[in-house]
Structure formats: C-alpha cells, structure tokens
Short mmCIF file of C-alpha atoms in Angstrom, two decimals:
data_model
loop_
_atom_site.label_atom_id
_atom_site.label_comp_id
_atom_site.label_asym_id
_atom_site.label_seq_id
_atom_site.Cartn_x
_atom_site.Cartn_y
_atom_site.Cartn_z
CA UNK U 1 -0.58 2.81 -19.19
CA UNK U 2 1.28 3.53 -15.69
CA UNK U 3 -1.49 5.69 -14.74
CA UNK U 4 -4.22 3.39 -15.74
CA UNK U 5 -3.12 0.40 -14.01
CA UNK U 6 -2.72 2.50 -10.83
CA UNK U 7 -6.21 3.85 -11.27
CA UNK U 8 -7.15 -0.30 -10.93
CA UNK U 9 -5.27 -0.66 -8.07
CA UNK U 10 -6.61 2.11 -6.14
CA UNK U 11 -9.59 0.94 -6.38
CA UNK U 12 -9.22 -3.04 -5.75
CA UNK U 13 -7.78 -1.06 -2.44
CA UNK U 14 -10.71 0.75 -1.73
CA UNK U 15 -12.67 -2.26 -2.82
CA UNK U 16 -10.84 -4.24 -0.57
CA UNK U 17 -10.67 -2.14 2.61
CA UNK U 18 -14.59 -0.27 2.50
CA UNK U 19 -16.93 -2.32 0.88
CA UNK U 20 -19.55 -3.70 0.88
CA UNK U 21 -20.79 -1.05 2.77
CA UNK U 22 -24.35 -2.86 4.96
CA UNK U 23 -27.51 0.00 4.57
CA UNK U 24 -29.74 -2.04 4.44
CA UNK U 25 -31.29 -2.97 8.16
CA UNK U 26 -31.85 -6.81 7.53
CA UNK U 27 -28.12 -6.90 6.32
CA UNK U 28 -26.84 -5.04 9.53
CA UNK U 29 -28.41 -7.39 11.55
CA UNK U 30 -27.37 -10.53 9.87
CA UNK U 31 -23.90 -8.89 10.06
CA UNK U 32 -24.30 -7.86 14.17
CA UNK U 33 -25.20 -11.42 14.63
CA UNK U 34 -22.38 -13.63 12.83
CA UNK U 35 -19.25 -11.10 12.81
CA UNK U 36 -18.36 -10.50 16.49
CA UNK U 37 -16.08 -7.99 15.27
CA UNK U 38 -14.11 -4.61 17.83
CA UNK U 39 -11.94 -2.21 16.71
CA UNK U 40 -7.93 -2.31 17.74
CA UNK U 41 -6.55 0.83 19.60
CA UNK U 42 -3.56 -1.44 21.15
CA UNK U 43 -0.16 -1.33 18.67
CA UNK U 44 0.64 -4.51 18.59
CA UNK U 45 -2.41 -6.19 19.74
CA UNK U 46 -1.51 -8.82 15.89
CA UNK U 47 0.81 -10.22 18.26
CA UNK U 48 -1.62 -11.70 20.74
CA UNK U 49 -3.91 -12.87 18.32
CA UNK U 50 -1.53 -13.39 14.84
CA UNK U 51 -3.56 -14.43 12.30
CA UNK U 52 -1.62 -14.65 9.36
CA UNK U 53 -4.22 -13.65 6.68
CA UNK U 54 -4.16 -10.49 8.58
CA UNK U 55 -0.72 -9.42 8.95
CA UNK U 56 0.74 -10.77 5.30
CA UNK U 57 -2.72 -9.15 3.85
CA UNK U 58 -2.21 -5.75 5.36
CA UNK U 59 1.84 -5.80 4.31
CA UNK U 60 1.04 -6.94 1.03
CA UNK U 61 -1.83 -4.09 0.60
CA UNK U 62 0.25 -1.26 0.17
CA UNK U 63 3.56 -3.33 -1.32
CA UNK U 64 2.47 -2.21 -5.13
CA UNK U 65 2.19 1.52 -3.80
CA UNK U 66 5.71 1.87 -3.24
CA UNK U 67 6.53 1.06 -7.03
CA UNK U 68 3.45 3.14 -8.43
CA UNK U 69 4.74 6.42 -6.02
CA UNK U 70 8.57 5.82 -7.80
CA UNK U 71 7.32 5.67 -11.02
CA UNK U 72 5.66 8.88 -10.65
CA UNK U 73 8.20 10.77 -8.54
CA UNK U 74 11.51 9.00 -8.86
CA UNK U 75 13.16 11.78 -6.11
CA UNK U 76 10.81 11.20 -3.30
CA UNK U 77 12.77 10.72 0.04
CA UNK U 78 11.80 7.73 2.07
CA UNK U 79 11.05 9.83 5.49
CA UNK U 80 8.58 11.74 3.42
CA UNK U 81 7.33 8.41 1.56
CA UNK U 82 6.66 7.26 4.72
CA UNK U 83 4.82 9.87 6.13
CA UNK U 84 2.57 9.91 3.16
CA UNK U 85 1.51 6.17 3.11
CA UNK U 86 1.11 6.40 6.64
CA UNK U 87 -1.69 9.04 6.07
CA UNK U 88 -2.93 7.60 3.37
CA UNK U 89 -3.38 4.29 5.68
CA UNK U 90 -4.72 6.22 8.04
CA UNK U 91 -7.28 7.91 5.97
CA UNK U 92 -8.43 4.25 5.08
CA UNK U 93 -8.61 3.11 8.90
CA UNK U 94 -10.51 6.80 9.70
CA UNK U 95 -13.28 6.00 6.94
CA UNK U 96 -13.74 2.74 8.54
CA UNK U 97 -14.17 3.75 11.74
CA UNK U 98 -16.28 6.81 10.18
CA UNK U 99 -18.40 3.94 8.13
CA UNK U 100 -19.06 1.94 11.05
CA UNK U 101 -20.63 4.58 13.54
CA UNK U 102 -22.81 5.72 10.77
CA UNK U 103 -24.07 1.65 10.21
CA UNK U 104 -24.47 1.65 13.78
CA UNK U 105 -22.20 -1.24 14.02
CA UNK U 106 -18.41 -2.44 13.11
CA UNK U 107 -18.31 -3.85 9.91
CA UNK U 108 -15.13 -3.32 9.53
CA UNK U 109 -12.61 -2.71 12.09
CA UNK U 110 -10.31 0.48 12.57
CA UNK U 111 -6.98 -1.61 13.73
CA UNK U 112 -3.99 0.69 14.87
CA UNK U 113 -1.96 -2.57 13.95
CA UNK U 114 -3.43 -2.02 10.29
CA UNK U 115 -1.76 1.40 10.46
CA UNK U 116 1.78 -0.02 11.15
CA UNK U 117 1.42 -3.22 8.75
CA UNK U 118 0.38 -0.83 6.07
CA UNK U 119 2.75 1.60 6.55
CA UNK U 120 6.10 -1.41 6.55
CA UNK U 121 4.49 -3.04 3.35
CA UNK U 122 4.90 0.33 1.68
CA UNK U 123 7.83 0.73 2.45
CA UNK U 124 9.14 -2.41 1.52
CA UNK U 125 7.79 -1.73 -1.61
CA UNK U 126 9.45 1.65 -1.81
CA UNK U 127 13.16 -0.26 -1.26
CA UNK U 128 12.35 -3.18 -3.72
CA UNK U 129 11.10 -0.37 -6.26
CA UNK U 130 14.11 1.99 -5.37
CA UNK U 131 16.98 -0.85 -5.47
CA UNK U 132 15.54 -2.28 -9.04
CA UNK U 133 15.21 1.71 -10.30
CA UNK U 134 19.42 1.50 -9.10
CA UNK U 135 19.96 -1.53 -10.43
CA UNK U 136 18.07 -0.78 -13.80
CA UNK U 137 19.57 2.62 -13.83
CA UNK U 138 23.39 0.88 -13.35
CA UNK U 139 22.80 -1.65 -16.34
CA UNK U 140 21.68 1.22 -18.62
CA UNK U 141 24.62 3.09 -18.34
CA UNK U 142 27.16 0.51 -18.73
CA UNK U 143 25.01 -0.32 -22.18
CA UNK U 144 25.50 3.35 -22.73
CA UNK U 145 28.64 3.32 -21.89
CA UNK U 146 29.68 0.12 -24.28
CA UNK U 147 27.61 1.19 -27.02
CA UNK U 148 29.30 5.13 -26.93
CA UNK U 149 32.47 2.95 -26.82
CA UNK U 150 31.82 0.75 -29.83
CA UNK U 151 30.87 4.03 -31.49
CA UNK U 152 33.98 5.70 -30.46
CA UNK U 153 36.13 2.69 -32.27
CA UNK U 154 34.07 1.99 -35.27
CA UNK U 155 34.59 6.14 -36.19
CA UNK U 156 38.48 6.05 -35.27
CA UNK U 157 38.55 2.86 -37.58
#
C-alpha cells in the first residue's frame, strides 16, 4: 500500500516539475512568445521577487518525501536525509535545465532557490514524520506497558 501510494507521488512530482515537455515547433513558439521565463543562479534571488505560489509550492513539494523516506528506513540520520533530497532536488532542477537547451528555449526554469526550498520542505517533513514516529512509538509502549501490567495482575489474581 506504502509503496504504491509513493509510486503516485513520485510521479505527480515528476508530473509537476517536467512536463509538458513543448516538441512540437508551433508549441515552442507560442511558449517563447507568452512565458518570458530565465533561469535563477542567485540563492536567494525568491527574496527580491517573492511570489508566494513559488516559495510555499516548492516547500510543500518535497514535504510528503520526508514521511515516505521514514517509512521505508526508520534509522536514516537527518545529515544524510538531507544530502539525499538535496540531490534528488537537484537532479529535478538538472533535467530542467537539460530539457530546456534541448527545446531550444526555457520552459521551465532551473532556480538555485528551488534547490534550497526543496531541500527545507523535506526536511520539515522528515521532523514532522520523525516526532509523530516518537510520539507514536511513546504511546505504544505505555499500551504495552498497561496491557503487560493488567496481564501481570489478572494471572497473580
């Protein structure tokens, strides 16, 4: 079930982030003409210009992530977490830029922001996941824990 529903998400992110993908030359045109669009190799450059669409959608990208990665390695260490979502967000960012030399145009952008916003929603997802896996963890073991107990008194009875 975990694995299927993390199958869907990978791809609404690759949905999301690379497609449509213009080949056809009446498209690219139409798409040269009404998006005006550059790519970002200035960190920080959301700041100037903060759209919020852009910032909340790139933090909230990569939020789900965080509890898919726990549920399939529950000992992962956050410095490597990190690491690994910021490849995988760069990977993403690479193919666009990649995408849009090939088209001849950028039809999407490669953002260096993106790279940074995608990275902190990650790993806000990691702590949210990580503290509930505590928290769930703590309240199964003091159910344990009464439940041995009521066992304990119910054979000494």
């Amino acid at each position: 079930m975990v694995e299927g529903t993390f199958l869907i998400y990978i791809c609404f992110v690759i949905n999301l982030t690379l497609f449509p993908i213009p080949f056809l030359e009446g498209t690219i045109e139409i798409h040269k003409q009404v998006f005006k669009l550059e790519h970002n190799f200035q960190l920080f450059n959301f700041l100037n210009n903060p759209l919020a669409f852009t910032v909340i959608g790139n933090i909230l990208l990569l939020i789900p992530l965080g509890f898919y990665i726990l549920l399939f390695n529950k000992k992962i260490k956050a410095g490597y977490y990190l690491i690994l979502v910021f490849l995988l967000s760069m990977v993403i960012e690479l193919t666009q830029l990649f995408i849009s030399s090939r088209v001849g145009y950028v039809y999407r952008t490669f953002d260096v922001d993106d790279l940074l916003l995608n990275s902190i929603g990650a790993m806000i997802g990691y702590f949210i996941a990580k503290l509930l896996y505590i928290k769930s963890n703590q309240v199964l073991n003091i159910n344990i824990y009464h439940f041995l107990q009521n066992q304990e008194k119910a054979l000494l009875k």
